[in-house]
mmCIF file of C-alpha atoms and ligand atoms in Angstrom:
data_model
loop_
_atom_site.group_PDB
_atom_site.id
_atom_site.type_symbol
_atom_site.label_atom_id
_atom_site.label_comp_id
_atom_site.label_asym_id
_atom_site.label_seq_id
_atom_site.Cartn_x
_atom_site.Cartn_y
_atom_site.Cartn_z
ATOM 1 C CA MET A 931 82.619 121.217 91.315
ATOM 2 C CA ASN A 932 85.341 122.643 93.386
ATOM 3 C CA ARG A 933 87.356 124.439 90.689
ATOM 4 C CA SER A 934 89.613 126.651 92.754
ATOM 5 C CA PHE A 935 90.793 123.796 95.004
ATOM 6 C CA ASP A 936 94.570 123.706 95.096
ATOM 7 C CA LEU A 937 96.084 120.872 97.095
ATOM 8 C CA GLU A 938 99.663 122.158 96.911
ATOM 9 C CA LYS A 939 98.630 125.452 98.527
ATOM 10 C CA LEU A 940 97.229 123.548 101.504
ATOM 11 C CA VAL A 941 100.115 121.184 102.188
ATOM 12 C CA ARG A 942 102.700 122.375 104.728
ATOM 13 C CA PRO A 943 105.974 123.423 103.063
ATOM 14 C CA ASN A 944 108.053 120.987 105.154
ATOM 15 C CA ILE A 945 105.829 118.080 104.110
ATOM 16 C CA LYS A 946 105.992 119.042 100.440
ATOM 17 C CA LYS A 947 109.793 118.843 100.653
ATOM 18 C CA LEU A 948 109.868 115.710 102.815
ATOM 19 C CA VAL A 949 112.062 112.839 101.713
ATOM 20 C CA PRO A 950 110.329 109.849 103.369
ATOM 21 C CA TYR A 951 112.105 107.093 105.262
ATOM 22 C CA HIS A 952 113.030 104.335 102.886
ATOM 23 C CA SER A 953 112.533 100.956 104.503
ATOM 24 C CA ALA A 954 114.340 97.787 103.540
ATOM 25 C CA ARG A 955 111.115 95.945 102.732
ATOM 26 C CA ASP A 956 110.168 98.677 100.207
ATOM 27 C CA ASP A 957 112.643 97.092 97.792
ATOM 28 C CA PHE A 958 112.683 93.323 98.281
ATOM 29 C CA GLY A 959 110.399 90.899 100.069
ATOM 30 C CA GLU A 960 111.937 87.629 98.945
ATOM 31 C CA GLY A 961 115.388 86.136 98.602
ATOM 32 C CA LEU A 962 118.281 85.854 101.041
ATOM 33 C CA LEU A 963 117.120 88.707 103.274
ATOM 34 C CA LEU A 964 120.102 90.044 105.157
ATOM 35 C CA ASP A 965 119.159 93.696 104.756
ATOM 36 C CA ALA A 966 116.857 94.657 107.659
ATOM 37 C CA ASN A 967 118.621 93.383 110.783
ATOM 38 C CA GLU A 968 115.763 91.021 111.481
ATOM 39 C CA ASN A 969 116.455 87.992 113.701
ATOM 40 C CA SER A 970 117.433 85.144 111.423
ATOM 41 C CA LEU A 971 116.560 82.502 114.035
ATOM 42 C CA GLY A 972 112.915 83.618 114.157
ATOM 43 C CA ALA A 973 110.315 84.236 116.806
ATOM 44 C CA PRO A 974 110.813 82.625 120.228
ATOM 45 C CA PHE A 975 107.729 80.410 119.736
ATOM 46 C CA PRO A 976 106.259 78.321 116.869
ATOM 47 C CA ASP A 977 105.320 80.884 114.259
ATOM 48 C CA ASN A 978 103.423 80.454 110.985
ATOM 49 C CA GLU A 979 103.193 84.149 110.260
ATOM 50 C CA GLN A 980 106.874 84.932 109.576
ATOM 51 C CA LEU A 981 106.764 87.368 112.456
ATOM 52 C CA HIS A 982 110.528 87.795 112.473
ATOM 53 C CA ARG A 983 110.164 89.652 109.152
ATOM 54 C CA TYR A 984 108.884 93.191 108.915
ATOM 55 C CA PRO A 985 105.402 93.593 107.385
ATOM 56 C CA ASP A 986 104.687 95.105 103.968
ATOM 57 C CA PRO A 987 105.134 98.859 104.482
ATOM 58 C CA LYS A 988 102.551 99.583 101.736
ATOM 59 C CA GLN A 989 99.929 96.959 102.792
ATOM 60 C CA GLN A 990 99.294 96.374 99.108
ATOM 61 C CA LYS A 991 97.193 93.217 99.439
ATOM 62 C CA LEU A 992 94.949 94.617 102.142
ATOM 63 C CA LYS A 993 94.485 97.887 100.221
ATOM 64 C CA GLU A 994 93.515 95.951 97.082
ATOM 65 C CA LEU A 995 90.842 94.072 98.992
ATOM 66 C CA ILE A 996 89.455 97.222 100.587
ATOM 67 C CA ALA A 997 89.472 99.081 97.243
ATOM 68 C CA GLU A 998 87.582 96.292 95.513
ATOM 69 C CA TRP A 999 85.061 96.149 98.350
ATOM 70 C CA ARG A 1000 84.262 99.899 98.105
ATOM 71 C CA GLY A 1001 84.564 100.176 94.335
ATOM 72 C CA LEU A 1002 87.775 102.184 94.221
ATOM 73 C CA ARG A 1003 91.419 101.721 93.246
ATOM 74 C CA PRO A 1004 94.118 100.856 95.843
ATOM 75 C CA GLN A 1005 95.724 104.241 95.110
ATOM 76 C CA ASN A 1006 92.715 105.858 96.795
ATOM 77 C CA VAL A 1007 93.088 103.808 99.996
ATOM 78 C CA PHE A 1008 95.225 104.354 103.118
ATOM 79 C CA THR A 1009 95.310 101.929 106.055
ATOM 80 C CA GLY A 1010 96.197 103.230 109.482
ATOM 81 C CA VAL A 1011 96.286 102.250 113.128
ATOM 82 C CA GLY A 1012 92.621 103.071 113.634
ATOM 83 C CA SER A 1013 90.920 106.124 112.127
ATOM 84 C CA ASP A 1014 92.838 108.051 114.717
ATOM 85 C CA GLU A 1015 96.078 107.620 112.785
ATOM 86 C CA GLY A 1016 94.402 109.026 109.690
ATOM 87 C CA ILE A 1017 93.224 112.066 111.649
ATOM 88 C CA ASP A 1018 96.725 112.624 113.112
ATOM 89 C CA LEU A 1019 98.399 112.361 109.721
ATOM 90 C CA LEU A 1020 96.000 114.845 108.139
ATOM 91 C CA TYR A 1021 96.918 117.375 110.798
ATOM 92 C CA ARG A 1022 100.626 116.708 110.177
ATOM 93 C CA ILE A 1023 100.267 117.168 106.450
ATOM 94 C CA PHE A 1024 98.001 120.223 106.314
ATOM 95 C CA CYS A 1025 98.210 122.163 109.580
ATOM 96 C CA GLN A 1026 101.062 124.400 110.596
ATOM 97 C CA PRO A 1027 101.217 124.537 114.429
ATOM 98 C CA GLU A 1028 100.190 127.887 115.965
ATOM 99 C CA LYS A 1029 99.091 129.195 112.587
ATOM 100 C CA ASP A 1030 96.428 127.100 110.941
ATOM 101 C CA ARG A 1031 92.877 126.399 112.018
ATOM 102 C CA VAL A 1032 90.253 123.644 111.666
ATOM 103 C CA LEU A 1033 86.481 123.609 111.976
ATOM 104 C CA THR A 1034 84.383 121.161 113.930
ATOM 105 C CA THR A 1035 80.622 120.929 114.588
ATOM 106 C CA PRO A 1036 79.959 119.959 118.203
ATOM 107 C CA PRO A 1037 78.597 117.866 119.702
ATOM 108 C CA THR A 1038 80.867 115.457 117.895
ATOM 109 C CA TYR A 1039 83.738 112.987 118.244
ATOM 110 C CA GLY A 1040 86.340 114.241 120.694
ATOM 111 C CA MET A 1041 89.435 113.114 118.797
ATOM 112 C CA TYR A 1042 89.352 115.931 116.219
ATOM 113 C CA ASN A 1043 89.835 118.380 119.099
ATOM 114 C CA VAL A 1044 92.399 116.336 120.993
ATOM 115 C CA SER A 1045 94.480 115.867 117.881
ATOM 116 C CA ALA A 1046 94.252 119.647 117.222
ATOM 117 C CA ASN A 1047 95.565 120.293 120.742
ATOM 118 C CA ILE A 1048 98.426 117.889 120.235
ATOM 119 C CA HIS A 1049 99.417 119.731 117.066
ATOM 120 C CA ASN A 1050 98.726 123.175 118.582
ATOM 121 C CA ILE A 1051 96.022 124.060 116.064
ATOM 122 C CA THR A 1052 93.108 126.377 116.777
ATOM 123 C CA VAL A 1053 89.671 124.765 116.565
ATOM 124 C CA ASP A 1054 86.711 126.914 115.526
ATOM 125 C CA LYS A 1055 83.377 125.371 116.528
ATOM 126 C CA VAL A 1056 79.990 125.776 114.938
ATOM 127 C CA THR A 1057 77.417 123.831 116.951
ATOM 128 C CA LEU A 1058 74.850 121.733 115.153
ATOM 129 C CA ASP A 1059 71.288 122.988 115.059
ATOM 130 C CA GLU A 1060 69.345 122.273 118.183
ATOM 131 C CA GLU A 1061 66.302 120.704 116.612
ATOM 132 C CA GLY A 1062 67.707 117.856 114.574
ATOM 133 C CA PHE A 1063 71.482 118.007 115.152
ATOM 134 C CA GLN A 1064 71.933 119.034 111.502
ATOM 135 C CA LEU A 1065 74.771 121.082 109.979
ATOM 136 C CA ARG A 1066 74.281 124.834 109.855
ATOM 137 C CA VAL A 1067 75.889 125.252 106.455
ATOM 138 C CA ASP A 1068 75.847 129.064 106.259
ATOM 139 C CA LYS A 1069 77.255 129.461 109.751
ATOM 140 C CA ILE A 1070 80.014 126.946 108.980
ATOM 141 C CA LEU A 1071 80.979 128.746 105.763
ATOM 142 C CA ASP A 1072 80.908 132.065 107.628
ATOM 143 C CA ALA A 1073 83.358 130.704 110.199
ATOM 144 C CA VAL A 1074 85.987 129.840 107.570
ATOM 145 C CA GLU A 1075 89.167 131.938 108.002
ATOM 146 C CA PRO A 1076 91.895 132.342 105.359
ATOM 147 C CA ASN A 1077 93.985 129.669 107.098
ATOM 148 C CA THR A 1078 91.203 127.211 107.943
ATOM 149 C CA LYS A 1079 92.663 124.035 106.503
ATOM 150 C CA MET A 1080 90.242 121.274 107.477
ATOM 151 C CA LEU A 1081 86.565 120.747 108.251
ATOM 152 C CA PHE A 1082 85.562 117.661 110.250
ATOM 153 C CA LEU A 1083 82.127 116.125 109.634
ATOM 154 C CA CYS A 1084 80.938 112.914 111.242
ATOM 155 C CA SER A 1085 77.951 111.148 109.761
ATOM 156 C CA PRO A 1086 76.383 109.201 111.454
ATOM 157 C CA ASN A 1087 77.553 111.546 114.155
ATOM 158 C CA ASN A 1088 78.954 110.498 117.494
ATOM 159 C CA PRO A 1089 77.404 111.092 120.096
ATOM 160 C CA THR A 1090 74.114 112.201 118.494
ATOM 161 C CA GLY A 1091 73.621 109.152 116.240
ATOM 162 C CA ASN A 1092 71.959 110.989 113.344
ATOM 163 C CA THR A 1093 73.190 111.358 109.767
ATOM 164 C CA TYR A 1094 73.544 114.754 108.091
ATOM 165 C CA ALA A 1095 71.446 115.772 105.094
ATOM 166 C CA THR A 1096 73.271 114.687 101.928
ATOM 167 C CA GLU A 1097 72.677 118.072 100.333
ATOM 168 C CA ASN A 1098 74.410 119.853 103.211
ATOM 169 C CA ILE A 1099 77.433 117.585 103.087
ATOM 170 C CA ARG A 1100 77.684 118.127 99.316
ATOM 171 C CA THR A 1101 77.409 121.899 99.652
ATOM 172 C CA LEU A 1102 80.200 122.016 102.226
ATOM 173 C CA ILE A 1103 82.492 119.820 100.094
ATOM 174 C CA GLU A 1104 81.812 122.031 97.085
ATOM 175 C CA GLU A 1105 82.104 125.394 98.808
ATOM 176 C CA PHE A 1106 84.899 124.882 101.349
ATOM 177 C CA GLN A 1107 88.316 125.307 99.740
ATOM 178 C CA GLY A 1108 90.168 123.220 102.373
ATOM 179 C CA ILE A 1109 89.999 119.517 103.183
ATOM 180 C CA VAL A 1110 86.651 118.048 104.218
ATOM 181 C CA ILE A 1111 87.103 114.991 106.435
ATOM 182 C CA LEU A 1112 83.947 112.927 106.531
ATOM 183 C CA ASP A 1113 84.085 110.365 109.332
ATOM 184 C CA GLU A 1114 81.957 107.346 108.477
ATOM 185 C CA ALA A 1115 82.881 105.133 111.459
ATOM 186 C CA TYR A 1116 79.180 104.121 111.772
ATOM 187 C CA ILE A 1117 78.159 104.124 108.114
ATOM 188 C CA ASP A 1118 77.322 100.405 108.033
ATOM 189 C CA PHE A 1119 74.645 100.891 110.681
ATOM 190 C CA SER A 1120 72.929 103.628 108.673
ATOM 191 C CA ASN A 1121 70.600 103.851 105.714
ATOM 192 C CA GLN A 1122 72.890 106.347 103.977
ATOM 193 C CA GLU A 1123 75.312 105.523 101.230
ATOM 194 C CA SER A 1124 79.010 105.911 101.851
ATOM 195 C CA TRP A 1125 80.814 108.816 100.251
ATOM 196 C CA ALA A 1126 83.974 106.737 99.885
ATOM 197 C CA ASP A 1127 83.671 106.289 96.101
ATOM 198 C CA LYS A 1128 83.140 110.068 95.707
ATOM 199 C CA VAL A 1129 86.751 110.855 96.485
ATOM 200 C CA VAL A 1130 87.543 110.474 92.769
ATOM 201 C CA LYS A 1131 85.094 113.285 92.074
ATOM 202 C CA TYR A 1132 85.924 115.617 94.971
ATOM 203 C CA PRO A 1133 89.678 116.315 95.301
ATOM 204 C CA ASN A 1134 89.253 117.847 98.766
ATOM 205 C CA LEU A 1135 87.268 114.964 100.319
ATOM 206 C CA VAL A 1136 88.770 112.464 102.731
ATOM 207 C CA VAL A 1137 86.441 109.711 103.991
ATOM 208 C CA LEU A 1138 87.352 107.827 107.166
ATOM 209 C CA GLN A 1139 86.094 104.326 107.957
ATOM 210 C CA THR A 1140 87.188 101.751 110.503
ATOM 211 C CA LEU A 1141 86.986 98.055 111.296
ATOM 212 C CA SER A 1142 86.400 98.969 114.967
ATOM 213 C CA LYS A 1143 82.604 99.175 114.880
ATOM 214 C CA SER A 1144 80.531 97.260 112.304
ATOM 215 C CA PHE A 1145 83.289 94.645 111.759
ATOM 216 C CA GLY A 1146 83.646 93.989 115.474
ATOM 217 C CA LEU A 1147 87.434 94.310 115.261
ATOM 218 C CA ALA A 1148 88.251 97.194 117.566
ATOM 219 C CA GLY A 1149 91.090 95.122 119.014
ATOM 220 C CA ILE A 1150 93.171 94.980 115.827
ATOM 221 C CA ARG A 1151 93.247 98.789 115.282
ATOM 222 C CA LEU A 1152 92.591 99.108 111.555
ATOM 223 C CA GLY A 1153 91.270 102.364 110.136
ATOM 224 C CA ILE A 1154 90.804 103.265 106.489
ATOM 225 C CA SER A 1155 91.079 106.618 104.749
ATOM 226 C CA TYR A 1156 89.831 107.176 101.186
ATOM 227 C CA ALA A 1157 91.022 110.189 99.184
ATOM 228 C CA GLN A 1158 92.368 111.286 95.847
ATOM 229 C CA GLU A 1159 95.745 109.721 95.012
ATOM 230 C CA GLU A 1160 97.868 112.805 95.854
ATOM 231 C CA ILE A 1161 96.494 112.987 99.398
ATOM 232 C CA ILE A 1162 97.021 109.238 99.904
ATOM 233 C CA ASP A 1163 100.632 109.651 98.633
ATOM 234 C CA TYR A 1164 101.235 112.328 101.292
ATOM 235 C CA MET A 1165 99.775 110.051 104.002
ATOM 236 C CA MET A 1166 102.094 107.241 102.891
ATOM 237 C CA LYS A 1167 105.081 109.586 103.069
ATOM 238 C CA VAL A 1168 104.317 110.835 106.569
ATOM 239 C CA LYS A 1169 103.172 107.604 108.301
ATOM 240 C CA ALA A 1170 105.479 105.436 110.412
ATOM 241 C CA PRO A 1171 107.286 102.995 108.043
ATOM 242 C CA TYR A 1172 105.587 99.789 109.222
ATOM 243 C CA ASN A 1173 102.412 101.151 110.739
ATOM 244 C CA ILE A 1174 100.197 98.107 110.143
ATOM 245 C CA ASN A 1175 101.521 94.906 111.685
ATOM 246 C CA LYS A 1176 101.165 91.417 110.206
ATOM 247 C CA LEU A 1177 98.632 90.153 112.727
ATOM 248 C CA THR A 1178 96.363 93.131 112.137
ATOM 249 C CA SER A 1179 96.445 92.893 108.353
ATOM 250 C CA LYS A 1180 95.795 89.123 108.495
ATOM 251 C CA LYS A 1181 92.738 89.622 110.662
ATOM 252 C CA ALA A 1182 91.579 92.632 108.584
ATOM 253 C CA VAL A 1183 91.687 90.432 105.467
ATOM 254 C CA GLU A 1184 89.696 87.740 107.271
ATOM 255 C CA GLY A 1185 87.175 90.396 108.306
ATOM 256 C CA LEU A 1186 86.700 91.619 104.732
ATOM 257 C CA GLN A 1187 86.336 88.085 103.511
ATOM 258 C CA ASN A 1188 83.460 87.683 105.955
ATOM 259 C CA TRP A 1189 81.568 90.800 104.832
ATOM 260 C CA GLU A 1190 78.298 88.861 104.682
ATOM 261 C CA THR A 1191 78.591 87.986 108.366
ATOM 262 C CA VAL A 1192 79.280 91.652 109.123
ATOM 263 C CA GLN A 1193 76.099 92.638 107.296
ATOM 264 C CA PHE A 1194 74.101 89.978 109.077
ATOM 265 C CA ARG A 1195 75.395 91.142 112.468
ATOM 266 C CA THR A 1196 74.805 94.769 111.588
ATOM 267 C CA ASP A 1197 71.183 93.969 110.763
ATOM 268 C CA ALA A 1198 70.813 92.211 114.091
ATOM 269 C CA ILE A 1199 72.243 95.266 115.926
ATOM 270 C CA LYS A 1200 69.862 97.559 114.033
ATOM 271 C CA LYS A 1201 66.889 95.431 115.138
ATOM 272 C CA GLU A 1202 68.180 95.414 118.676
ATOM 273 C CA ARG A 1203 68.612 99.209 118.506
ATOM 274 C CA LYS A 1204 64.962 99.603 117.631
ATOM 275 C CA GLN A 1205 63.854 97.342 120.482
ATOM 276 C CA LEU A 1206 66.104 99.059 123.023
ATOM 277 C CA LYS A 1207 64.867 102.483 121.931
ATOM 278 C CA GLU A 1208 61.227 101.397 122.451
ATOM 279 C CA GLU A 1209 62.026 100.009 125.904
ATOM 280 C CA LEU A 1210 63.905 103.127 126.979
ATOM 281 C CA GLU A 1211 61.074 105.338 125.803
ATOM 282 C CA GLN A 1212 58.708 103.621 128.215
ATOM 283 C CA LEU A 1213 60.744 104.556 131.254
ATOM 284 C CA LYS A 1214 59.635 107.547 133.369
ATOM 285 C CA ILE A 1215 63.222 108.721 133.885
ATOM 286 C CA VAL A 1216 63.766 108.940 130.108
ATOM 287 C CA GLN A 1217 62.786 112.180 128.396
ATOM 288 C CA LYS A 1218 63.893 111.453 124.918
ATOM 289 C CA VAL A 1219 65.695 108.820 122.863
ATOM 290 C CA TYR A 1220 67.201 110.433 119.772
ATOM 291 C CA LYS A 1221 66.856 108.756 116.392
ATOM 292 C CA SER A 1222 70.026 106.787 115.697
ATOM 293 C CA GLU A 1223 71.668 105.410 112.617
ATOM 294 C CA ALA A 1224 74.622 104.114 114.603
ATOM 295 C CA ASN A 1225 75.081 101.322 117.158
ATOM 296 C CA PHE A 1226 74.324 103.569 120.146
ATOM 297 C CA LEU A 1227 71.429 105.656 121.429
ATOM 298 C CA LEU A 1228 71.799 109.177 122.755
ATOM 299 C CA THR A 1229 69.209 109.340 125.512
ATOM 300 C CA LYS A 1230 68.039 112.318 127.554
ATOM 301 C CA PHE A 1231 67.214 111.514 131.191
ATOM 302 C CA THR A 1232 65.630 113.489 133.980
ATOM 303 C CA ASP A 1233 68.930 113.428 135.927
ATOM 304 C CA ALA A 1234 71.678 111.942 133.788
ATOM 305 C CA LYS A 1235 74.528 112.403 136.239
ATOM 306 C CA ASP A 1236 72.739 110.576 139.013
ATOM 307 C CA ILE A 1237 71.642 107.736 136.731
ATOM 308 C CA TYR A 1238 75.151 107.395 135.326
ATOM 309 C CA GLU A 1239 76.582 107.126 138.832
ATOM 310 C CA GLN A 1240 73.976 104.639 140.013
ATOM 311 C CA LEU A 1241 74.607 102.435 136.998
ATOM 312 C CA THR A 1242 78.375 102.616 137.427
ATOM 313 C CA LYS A 1243 77.975 101.336 141.014
ATOM 314 C CA GLN A 1244 76.218 98.306 139.551
ATOM 315 C CA ASN A 1245 79.058 97.841 137.083
ATOM 316 C CA ILE A 1246 76.938 98.939 134.144
ATOM 317 C CA ILE A 1247 79.082 101.333 132.186
ATOM 318 C CA ILE A 1248 77.625 103.806 129.713
ATOM 319 C CA ARG A 1249 78.926 107.196 128.587
ATOM 320 C CA TYR A 1250 78.006 110.492 130.231
ATOM 321 C CA ARG A 1251 77.624 113.118 127.479
ATOM 322 C CA GLY A 1252 75.805 115.784 129.511
ATOM 323 C CA ASP A 1253 78.806 118.122 129.344
ATOM 324 C CA GLN A 1254 78.642 118.370 125.522
ATOM 325 C CA PRO A 1255 76.796 121.229 123.817
ATOM 326 C CA LEU A 1256 73.095 120.458 123.162
ATOM 327 C CA CYS A 1257 73.440 117.264 125.184
ATOM 328 C CA ASN A 1258 72.249 118.421 128.595
ATOM 329 C CA ASN A 1259 71.265 115.358 130.714
ATOM 330 C CA CYS A 1260 72.267 112.935 127.956
ATOM 331 C CA LEU A 1261 73.843 109.547 128.195
ATOM 332 C CA ARG A 1262 75.185 107.561 125.268
ATOM 333 C CA ILE A 1263 74.269 103.928 125.400
ATOM 334 C CA THR A 1264 75.934 101.329 123.142
ATOM 335 C CA VAL A 1265 73.487 98.729 121.807
ATOM 336 C CA GLY A 1266 74.482 95.468 123.476
ATOM 337 C CA THR A 1267 73.362 91.870 123.099
ATOM 338 C CA PRO A 1268 69.672 91.156 123.857
ATOM 339 C CA ASP A 1269 70.793 89.901 127.282
ATOM 340 C CA GLU A 1270 72.931 92.942 128.045
ATOM 341 C CA ASN A 1271 70.187 95.306 126.991
ATOM 342 C CA GLU A 1272 67.711 93.472 129.167
ATOM 343 C CA GLN A 1273 70.037 93.841 132.188
ATOM 344 C CA LEU A 1274 70.386 97.549 131.484
ATOM 345 C CA ILE A 1275 66.638 98.074 131.189
ATOM 346 C CA SER A 1276 65.907 96.187 134.365
ATOM 347 C CA ALA A 1277 68.579 98.217 136.273
ATOM 348 C CA LEU A 1278 67.021 101.434 134.960
ATOM 349 C CA LYS A 1279 63.542 100.253 135.973
ATOM 350 C CA ASN A 1280 64.809 99.786 139.510
ATOM 351 C CA LEU A 1281 66.163 103.347 139.513
ATOM 352 C CA GLY A 1282 62.966 105.050 138.584
HETATM 353 C C1 LIG B 1607 84.802 104.804 117.235
HETATM 354 C C2 LIG B 1607 85.047 105.977 116.318
HETATM 355 C C3 LIG B 1607 86.122 105.975 115.464
HETATM 356 C C4 LIG B 1607 87.022 104.800 115.429
HETATM 357 O O1 LIG B 1607 88.299 105.072 115.688
HETATM 358 P P1 LIG B 1607 89.367 103.911 115.543
HETATM 359 O O2 LIG B 1607 90.614 104.645 115.867
HETATM 360 O O3 LIG B 1607 89.293 103.446 114.098
HETATM 361 O O4 LIG B 1607 89.001 102.823 116.502
HETATM 362 C C5 LIG B 1607 86.288 106.994 114.586
HETATM 363 N N1 LIG B 1607 85.393 108.016 114.538
HETATM 364 C C6 LIG B 1607 84.333 108.047 115.346
HETATM 365 C C7 LIG B 1607 83.353 109.119 115.246
HETATM 366 C C8 LIG B 1607 84.128 107.019 116.298
HETATM 367 O O5 LIG B 1607 83.065 107.067 117.107
#
């Protein structure tokens, strides 16, 4: 266990003192509502959603559903505008601009770095190991400075697709005295168990999930953070008052109520991933298709830049990742429908 972890020492002084904005809908949701300067005549079109009223600032109903689904309490759940809002808020809460540092393990998701740049935070980078894209635990712990506040881990990792060894994740959570942010955007496509319900055991763990991938709801922008109650309380204090809108929370609830369909679809994508991998491996221009537990395949080509450009000309859009460490000549290919994958394979066959 992480005995010397002290949350209050990590939180920025201005955030500790912060008196949050108090919104009208925090107090009353029913009655003669003349408190929030909403438009009493309503939306300018037929509206069953009460869109002229502000949404619940706490998203209590949605959080209860999410908590029940992952075996936690609503106090351990934060809902944000995508996972990206969670990432941004954690920087705001823990990282003093120009002073504090974070650690990332490239190649990985670009947003941790972009958000650091927005907040003027130094990013120390410890690349993954070359063989299996695994965490180099000793090197990561060696890179920790006195003011390193957060460590970002992404498992399954984007763009490599692999999961990290459970033992390594656990060691880092237990040894690092700052906040460990474990991004599980692709967890439903993997064979690993989520760490979400471990946030009650590890006070420095924040787990990020999203409805953008396995749920097929990227358009509604709903991200979830799980953490101990004190961290969630800070996130609630710092967020925009009405961050989740009514249409988003309605569709998020619908999504959660259709979890079985999500699982069914996820299984179909995993089967399709296997098939696509086998077909890519047969192409001469493909050197390696990395093992994936996500809904994409990192693929090493003989000349990735050229292939990327040729495909783009045919309106087939994949992601060039050749400029990332350890990803020389790699493209990241999202698993599509059987028909889309077939079109991709036939285009690649014509190239080489
Ligand atoms: C897609 C993705 C997300 C999702 O971000 P949202 O803001 O929730 O859409 C988060 N992390 C990783 C690693 C991703 O690839």
